[in-house]
Short mmCIF file of C-alpha atoms in Angstrom, two decimals:
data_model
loop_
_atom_site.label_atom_id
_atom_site.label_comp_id
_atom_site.label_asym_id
_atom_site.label_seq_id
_atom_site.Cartn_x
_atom_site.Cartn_y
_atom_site.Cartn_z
CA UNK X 1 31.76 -20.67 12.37
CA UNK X 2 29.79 -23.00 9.91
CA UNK X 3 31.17 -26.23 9.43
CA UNK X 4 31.29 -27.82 6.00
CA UNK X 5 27.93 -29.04 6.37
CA UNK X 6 25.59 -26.53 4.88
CA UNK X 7 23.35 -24.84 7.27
CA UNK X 8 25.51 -26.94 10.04
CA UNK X 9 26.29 -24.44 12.84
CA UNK X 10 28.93 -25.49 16.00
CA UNK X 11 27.55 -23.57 18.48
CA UNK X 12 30.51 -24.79 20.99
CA UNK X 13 32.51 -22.66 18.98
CA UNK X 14 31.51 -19.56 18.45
CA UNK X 15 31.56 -16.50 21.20
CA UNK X 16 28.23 -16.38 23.85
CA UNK X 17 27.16 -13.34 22.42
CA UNK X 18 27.11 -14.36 18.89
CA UNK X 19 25.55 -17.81 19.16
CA UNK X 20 21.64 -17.03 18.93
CA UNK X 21 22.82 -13.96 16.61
CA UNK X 22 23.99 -16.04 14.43
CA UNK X 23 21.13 -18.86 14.48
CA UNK X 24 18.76 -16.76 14.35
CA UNK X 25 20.97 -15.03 10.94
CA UNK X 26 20.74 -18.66 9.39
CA UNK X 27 17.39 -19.41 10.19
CA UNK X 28 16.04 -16.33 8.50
CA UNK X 29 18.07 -16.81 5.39
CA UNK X 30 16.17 -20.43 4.95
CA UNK X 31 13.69 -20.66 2.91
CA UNK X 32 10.44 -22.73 3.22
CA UNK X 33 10.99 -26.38 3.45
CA UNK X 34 15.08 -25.40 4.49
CA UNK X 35 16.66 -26.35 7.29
CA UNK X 36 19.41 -25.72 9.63
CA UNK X 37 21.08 -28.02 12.53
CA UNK X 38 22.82 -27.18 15.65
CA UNK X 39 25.05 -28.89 17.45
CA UNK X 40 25.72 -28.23 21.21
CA UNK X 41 26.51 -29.59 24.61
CA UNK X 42 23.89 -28.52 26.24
CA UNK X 43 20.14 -28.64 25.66
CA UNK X 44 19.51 -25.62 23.52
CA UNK X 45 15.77 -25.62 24.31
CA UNK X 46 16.17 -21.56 25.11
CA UNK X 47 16.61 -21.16 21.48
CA UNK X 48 13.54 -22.65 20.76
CA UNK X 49 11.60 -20.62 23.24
CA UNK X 50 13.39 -17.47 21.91
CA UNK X 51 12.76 -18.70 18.00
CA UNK X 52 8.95 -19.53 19.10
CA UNK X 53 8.77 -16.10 20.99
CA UNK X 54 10.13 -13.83 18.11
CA UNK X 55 9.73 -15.38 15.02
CA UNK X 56 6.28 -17.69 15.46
CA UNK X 57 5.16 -21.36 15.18
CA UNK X 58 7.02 -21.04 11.35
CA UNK X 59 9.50 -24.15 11.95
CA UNK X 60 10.02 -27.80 13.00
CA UNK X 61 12.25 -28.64 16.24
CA UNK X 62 14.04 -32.19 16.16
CA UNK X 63 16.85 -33.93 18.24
CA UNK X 64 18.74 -35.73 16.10
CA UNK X 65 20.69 -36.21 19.75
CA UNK X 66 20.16 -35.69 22.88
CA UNK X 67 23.29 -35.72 25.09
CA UNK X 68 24.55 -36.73 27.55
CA UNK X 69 27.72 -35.04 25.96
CA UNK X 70 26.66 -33.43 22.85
CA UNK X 71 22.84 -32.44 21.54
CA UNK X 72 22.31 -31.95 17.73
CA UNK X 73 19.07 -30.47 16.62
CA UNK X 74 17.20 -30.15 12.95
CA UNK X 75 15.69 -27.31 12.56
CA UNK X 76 13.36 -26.72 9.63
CA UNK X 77 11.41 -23.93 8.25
CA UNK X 78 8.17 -24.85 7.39
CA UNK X 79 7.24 -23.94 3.60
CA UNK X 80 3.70 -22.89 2.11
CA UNK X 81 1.12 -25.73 3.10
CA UNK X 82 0.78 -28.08 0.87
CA UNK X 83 -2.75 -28.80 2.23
CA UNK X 84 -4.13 -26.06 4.02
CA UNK X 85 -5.94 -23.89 2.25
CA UNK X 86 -6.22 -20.15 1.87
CA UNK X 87 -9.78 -20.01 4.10
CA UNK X 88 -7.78 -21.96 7.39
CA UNK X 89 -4.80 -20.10 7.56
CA UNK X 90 -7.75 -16.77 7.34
CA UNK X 91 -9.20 -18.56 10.25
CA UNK X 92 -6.12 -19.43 12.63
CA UNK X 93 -4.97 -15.46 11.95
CA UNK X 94 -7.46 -13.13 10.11
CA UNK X 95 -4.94 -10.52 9.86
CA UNK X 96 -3.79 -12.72 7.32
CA UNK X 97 -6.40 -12.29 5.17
CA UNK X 98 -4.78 -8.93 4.65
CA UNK X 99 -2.18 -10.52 2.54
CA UNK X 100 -4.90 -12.52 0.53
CA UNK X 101 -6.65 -9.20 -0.68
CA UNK X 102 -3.34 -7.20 -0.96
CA UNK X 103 -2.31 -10.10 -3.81
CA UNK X 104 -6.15 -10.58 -5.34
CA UNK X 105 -6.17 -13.94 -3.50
CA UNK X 106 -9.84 -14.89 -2.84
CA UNK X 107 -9.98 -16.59 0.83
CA UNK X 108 -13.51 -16.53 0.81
CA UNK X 109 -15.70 -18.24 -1.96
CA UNK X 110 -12.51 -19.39 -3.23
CA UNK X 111 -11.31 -20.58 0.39
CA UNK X 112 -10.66 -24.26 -0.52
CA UNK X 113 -7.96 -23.75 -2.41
CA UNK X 114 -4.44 -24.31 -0.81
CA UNK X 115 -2.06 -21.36 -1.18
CA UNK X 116 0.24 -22.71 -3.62
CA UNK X 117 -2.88 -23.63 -5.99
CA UNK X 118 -3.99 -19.99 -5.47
CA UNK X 119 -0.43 -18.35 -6.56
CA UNK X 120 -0.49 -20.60 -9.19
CA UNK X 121 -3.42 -19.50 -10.92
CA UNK X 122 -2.68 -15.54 -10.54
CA UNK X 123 1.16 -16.11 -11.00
CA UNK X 124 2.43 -15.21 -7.40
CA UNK X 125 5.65 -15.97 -6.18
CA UNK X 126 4.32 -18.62 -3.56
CA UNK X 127 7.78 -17.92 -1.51
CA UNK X 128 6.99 -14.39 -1.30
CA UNK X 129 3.72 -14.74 0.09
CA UNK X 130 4.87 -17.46 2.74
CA UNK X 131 7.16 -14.20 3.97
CA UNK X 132 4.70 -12.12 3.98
CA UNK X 133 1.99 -14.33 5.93
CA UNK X 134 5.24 -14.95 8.13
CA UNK X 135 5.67 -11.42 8.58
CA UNK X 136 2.36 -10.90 9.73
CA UNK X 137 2.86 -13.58 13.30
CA UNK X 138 5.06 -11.18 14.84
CA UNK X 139 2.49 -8.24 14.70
CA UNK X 140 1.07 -7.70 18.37
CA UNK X 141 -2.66 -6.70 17.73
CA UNK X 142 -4.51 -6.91 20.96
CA UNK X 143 -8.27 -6.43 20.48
CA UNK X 144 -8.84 -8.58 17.45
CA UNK X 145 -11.85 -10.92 17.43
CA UNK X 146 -10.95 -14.62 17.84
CA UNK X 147 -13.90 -16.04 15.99
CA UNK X 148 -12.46 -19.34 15.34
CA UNK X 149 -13.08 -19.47 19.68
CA UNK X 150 -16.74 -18.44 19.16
CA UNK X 151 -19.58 -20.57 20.14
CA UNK X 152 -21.22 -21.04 16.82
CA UNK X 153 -25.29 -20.16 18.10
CA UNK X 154 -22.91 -16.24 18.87
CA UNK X 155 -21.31 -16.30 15.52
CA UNK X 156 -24.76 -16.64 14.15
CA UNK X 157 -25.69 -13.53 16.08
CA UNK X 158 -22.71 -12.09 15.00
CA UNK X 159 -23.35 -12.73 11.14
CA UNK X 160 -27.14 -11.40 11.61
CA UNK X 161 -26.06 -8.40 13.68
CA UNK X 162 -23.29 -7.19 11.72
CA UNK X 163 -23.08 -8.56 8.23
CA UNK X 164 -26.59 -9.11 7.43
CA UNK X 165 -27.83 -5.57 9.11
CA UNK X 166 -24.82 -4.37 6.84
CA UNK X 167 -26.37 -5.93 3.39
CA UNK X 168 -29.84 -4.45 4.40
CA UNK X 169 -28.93 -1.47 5.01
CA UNK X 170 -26.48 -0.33 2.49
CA UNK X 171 -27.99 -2.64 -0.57
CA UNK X 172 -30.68 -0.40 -1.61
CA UNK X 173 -28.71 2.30 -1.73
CA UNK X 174 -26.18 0.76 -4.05
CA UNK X 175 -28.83 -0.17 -6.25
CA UNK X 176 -30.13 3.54 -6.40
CA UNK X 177 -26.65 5.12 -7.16
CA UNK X 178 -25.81 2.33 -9.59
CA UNK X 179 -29.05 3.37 -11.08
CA UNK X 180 -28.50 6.98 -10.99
CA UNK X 181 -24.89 6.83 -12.46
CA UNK X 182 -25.25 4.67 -15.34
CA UNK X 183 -28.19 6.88 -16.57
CA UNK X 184 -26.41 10.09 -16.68
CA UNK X 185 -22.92 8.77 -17.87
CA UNK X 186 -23.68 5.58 -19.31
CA UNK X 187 -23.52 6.51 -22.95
CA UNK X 188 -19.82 7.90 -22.16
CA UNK X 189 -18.89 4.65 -19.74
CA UNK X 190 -21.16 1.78 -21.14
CA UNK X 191 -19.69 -0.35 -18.41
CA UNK X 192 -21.78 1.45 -15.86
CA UNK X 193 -24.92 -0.19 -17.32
CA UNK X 194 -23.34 -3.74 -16.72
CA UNK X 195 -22.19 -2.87 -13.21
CA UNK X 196 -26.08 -1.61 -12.58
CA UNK X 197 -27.16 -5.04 -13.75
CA UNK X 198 -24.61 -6.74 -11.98
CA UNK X 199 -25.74 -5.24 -8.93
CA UNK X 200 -29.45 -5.83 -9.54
CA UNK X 201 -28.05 -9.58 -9.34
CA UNK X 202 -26.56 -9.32 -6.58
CA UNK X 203 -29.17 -7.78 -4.51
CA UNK X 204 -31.62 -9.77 -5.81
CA UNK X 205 -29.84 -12.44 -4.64
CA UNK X 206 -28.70 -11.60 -1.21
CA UNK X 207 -32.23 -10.81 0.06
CA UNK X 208 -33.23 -14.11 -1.06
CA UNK X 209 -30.07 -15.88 0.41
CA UNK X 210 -30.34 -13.77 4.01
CA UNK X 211 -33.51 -15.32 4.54
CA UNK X 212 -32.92 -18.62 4.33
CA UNK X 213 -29.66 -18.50 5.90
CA UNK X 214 -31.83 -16.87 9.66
CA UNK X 215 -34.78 -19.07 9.32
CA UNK X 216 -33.52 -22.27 8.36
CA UNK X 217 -29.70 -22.69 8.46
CA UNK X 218 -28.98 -20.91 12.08
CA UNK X 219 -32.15 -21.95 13.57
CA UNK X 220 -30.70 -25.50 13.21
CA UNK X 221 -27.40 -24.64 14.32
CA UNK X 222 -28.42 -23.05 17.47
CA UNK X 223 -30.43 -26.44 17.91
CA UNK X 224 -27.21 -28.33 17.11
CA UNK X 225 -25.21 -25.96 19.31
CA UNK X 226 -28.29 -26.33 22.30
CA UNK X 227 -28.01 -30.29 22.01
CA UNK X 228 -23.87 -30.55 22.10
CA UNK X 229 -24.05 -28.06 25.35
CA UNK X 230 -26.11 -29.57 26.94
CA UNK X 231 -25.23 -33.36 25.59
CA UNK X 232 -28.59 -34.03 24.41
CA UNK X 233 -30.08 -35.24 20.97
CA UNK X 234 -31.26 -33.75 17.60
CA UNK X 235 -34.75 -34.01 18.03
CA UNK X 236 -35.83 -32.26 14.43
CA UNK X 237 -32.70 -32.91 12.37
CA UNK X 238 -32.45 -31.65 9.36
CA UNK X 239 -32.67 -33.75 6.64
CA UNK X 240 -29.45 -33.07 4.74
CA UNK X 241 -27.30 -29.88 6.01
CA UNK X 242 -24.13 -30.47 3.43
CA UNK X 243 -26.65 -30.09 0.90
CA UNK X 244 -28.37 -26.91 2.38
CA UNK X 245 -24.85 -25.58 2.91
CA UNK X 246 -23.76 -26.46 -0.43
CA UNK X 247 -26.27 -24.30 -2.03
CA UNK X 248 -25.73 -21.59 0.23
CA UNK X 249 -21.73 -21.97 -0.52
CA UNK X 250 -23.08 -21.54 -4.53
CA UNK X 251 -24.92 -18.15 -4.09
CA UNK X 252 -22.19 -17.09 -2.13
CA UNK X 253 -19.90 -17.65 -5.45
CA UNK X 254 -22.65 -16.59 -7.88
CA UNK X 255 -22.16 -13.46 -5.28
CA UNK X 256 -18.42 -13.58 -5.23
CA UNK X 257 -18.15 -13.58 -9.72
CA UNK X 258 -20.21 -10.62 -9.56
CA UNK X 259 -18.24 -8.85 -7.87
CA UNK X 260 -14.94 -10.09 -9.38
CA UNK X 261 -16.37 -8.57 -12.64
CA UNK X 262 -17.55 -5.35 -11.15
CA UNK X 263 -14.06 -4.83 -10.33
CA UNK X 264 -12.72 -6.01 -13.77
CA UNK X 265 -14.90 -3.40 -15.58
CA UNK X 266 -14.59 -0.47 -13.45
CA UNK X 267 -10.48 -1.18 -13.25
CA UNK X 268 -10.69 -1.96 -9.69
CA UNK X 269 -12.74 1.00 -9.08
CA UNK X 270 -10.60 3.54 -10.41
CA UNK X 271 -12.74 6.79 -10.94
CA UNK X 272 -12.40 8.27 -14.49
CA UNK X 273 -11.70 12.25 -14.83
CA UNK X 274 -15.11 13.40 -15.70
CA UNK X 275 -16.54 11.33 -12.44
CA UNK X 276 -18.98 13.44 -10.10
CA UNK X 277 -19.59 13.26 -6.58
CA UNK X 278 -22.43 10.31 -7.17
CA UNK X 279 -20.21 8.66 -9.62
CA UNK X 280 -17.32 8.43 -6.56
CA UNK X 281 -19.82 7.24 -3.99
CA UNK X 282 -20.98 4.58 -5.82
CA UNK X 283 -17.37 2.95 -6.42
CA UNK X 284 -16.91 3.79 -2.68
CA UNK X 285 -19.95 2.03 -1.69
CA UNK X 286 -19.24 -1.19 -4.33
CA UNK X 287 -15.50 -1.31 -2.87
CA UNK X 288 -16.79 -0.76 1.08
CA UNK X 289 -19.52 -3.47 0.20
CA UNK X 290 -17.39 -5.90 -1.28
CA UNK X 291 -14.81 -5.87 1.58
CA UNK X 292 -17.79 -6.63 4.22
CA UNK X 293 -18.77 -9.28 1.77
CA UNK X 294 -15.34 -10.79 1.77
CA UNK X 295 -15.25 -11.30 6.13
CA UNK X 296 -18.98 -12.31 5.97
CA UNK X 297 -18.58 -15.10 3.49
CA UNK X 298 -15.41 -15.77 5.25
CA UNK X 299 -17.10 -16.32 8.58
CA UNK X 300 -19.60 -18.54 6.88
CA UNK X 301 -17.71 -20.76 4.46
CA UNK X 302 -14.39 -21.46 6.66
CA UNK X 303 -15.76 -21.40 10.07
CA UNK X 304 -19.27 -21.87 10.76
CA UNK X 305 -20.34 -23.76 8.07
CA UNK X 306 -17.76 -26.61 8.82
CA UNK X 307 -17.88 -26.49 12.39
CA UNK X 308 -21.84 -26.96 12.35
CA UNK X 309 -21.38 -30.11 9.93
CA UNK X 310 -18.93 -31.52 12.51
CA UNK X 311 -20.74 -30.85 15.63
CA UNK X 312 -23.79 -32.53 13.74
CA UNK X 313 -21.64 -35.55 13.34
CA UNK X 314 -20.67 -35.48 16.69
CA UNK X 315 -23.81 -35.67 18.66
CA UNK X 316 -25.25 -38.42 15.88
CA UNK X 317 -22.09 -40.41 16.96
CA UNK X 318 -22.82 -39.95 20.34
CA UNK X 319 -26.04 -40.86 20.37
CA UNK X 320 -26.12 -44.03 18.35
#
């Protein structure tokens, strides 16, 4: 039924039944960047309502001609982004952010990195995890938070209420088991007493961090969110928010490294044999921890932190 041509498909001549079968057979064998063309004599628009509907926004649709007797059509499956990074495709579709962590692939603090630069520097197949991420559109989750749709004064609320209440309440209590376990099996697993350090920096830095973040940063981006509502001006701008949020993007990476070697020394918290019942709470806390860690920097870097800087550009535009 293929011409030739590679990829070429006649669909005149192939048996009703069989022709989006067997479009659909060549499409999936393409890989990213691959393409396929149809030829018809028809408009075959129903195959790109069908390939939209089943397999995602994961290709390009172009007439090459468009009757009256015959209509050919290029159609081309999009590769990994060459620009996008890791932290926007975690926004459009969090549930891809599943993939990330399966593969190690930091879409948080390291967010601004595209996905090929991030398989490059752990050695991942980048055409695997295109499939995967691919994979992952035709999953029907009702229920799941759209916080790229999110007014940005609620995400603050949402950060406070859930992430922040999250760090308060369950930081002290990894300090005290951290505490607890390296002094009674430290001398047989000297890298508890870096983890208990590690974690003393950490905390010592999030309380810190928290505050500024709910008395200065979201104070002014409720104002900024109050003035583009209600199409009205900054009246007590801040003087510089890139730079604020730049130093708020650095102790979330200072953060971020800490963790990254918590998980080096403890083998990805894998429990040795002689571990007690403190010993596997605290590498169930540090692994529960980090994973809220990972969505609330996420949140922050990739959504609101950009979206405030261009609102804040917006009503200075606006007004001037």
């Amino acid at each position: 039924m293929l011409q030739s041509q590679e990829n070429f498909i006649d669909v005149t001549s192939i048996e009703p039944k069989l022709k989006h079968p067997t479009i659909f057979n060549v499409f999936d064998g393409l890989s990213g960047g691959q393409s396929l063309t149809i030829h018809n004599d028809h408009d075959p628009k129903p195959v790109y309502y069908q390939l939209l509907g089943e397999r995602g926004d994961i290709f390009n649709w172009k007439y090459l001609q468009q009757g009256p007797e015959w209509w050919d059509v290029l159609i081309t499956k999009r590769g990994v982004e060459e620009t996008e990074t890791v932290g926007q495709v975690a926004v459009k579709d969090i549930r891809k952010a599943e993939v990330f962590k399966k593969y190690g692939i930091d879409f948080c603090c390291g967010g601004k990195k595209t996905i090929r630069q991030a398989c490059a520097e752990k050695g991942l197949d980048a055409t695997r995890i295109e499939q995967e991420l691919q994979e992952v559109t035709k999953l029907v989750q009702p229920g799941r938070n759209s916080f790229n749709e999110w007014e940005i004064d609620f995400l603050c609320d949402y950060i406070v209420n859930v992430h922040h209440n999250y760090v308060r309440r369950y930081l002290p209590e990894l300090q005290a088991y951290s505490t607890k376990v390296a002094q009674v099996h430290g001398s047989r697993h000297a890298e508890l007493l870096e983890v208990k350090d590690l974690v003393l920096l950490i905390k010592q830095e999030l309380e810190a961090h928290l505050e500024e973040e709910e008395q200065v940063l979201f104070e002014y981006v409720k104002a900024i969110s109050t003035a583009n509502k209600h199409n009205l001006p900054l009246t007590n701008q801040h003087q510089n928010l890139p730079v604020l949020i730049d130093a708020l993007e650095q102790d979330h990476d200072l953060v971020g490294r800490a963790f990254e070697k918590i998980k080096a020394l403890t083998n990805n918290y894998q429990l040795p044999q002689d571990a007690c019942a403190s010993y596997s709470l605290l590498y169930k806390l540090l692994q529960e921890f980090e994973e809220d860690l990972h969505m609330h920097i996420h949140l922050e870097n990739n959504l609101l932190f950009p979206k405030a800087i261009d609102m804040e550009k917006l009503i200075n535009s606006r007004n001037n």
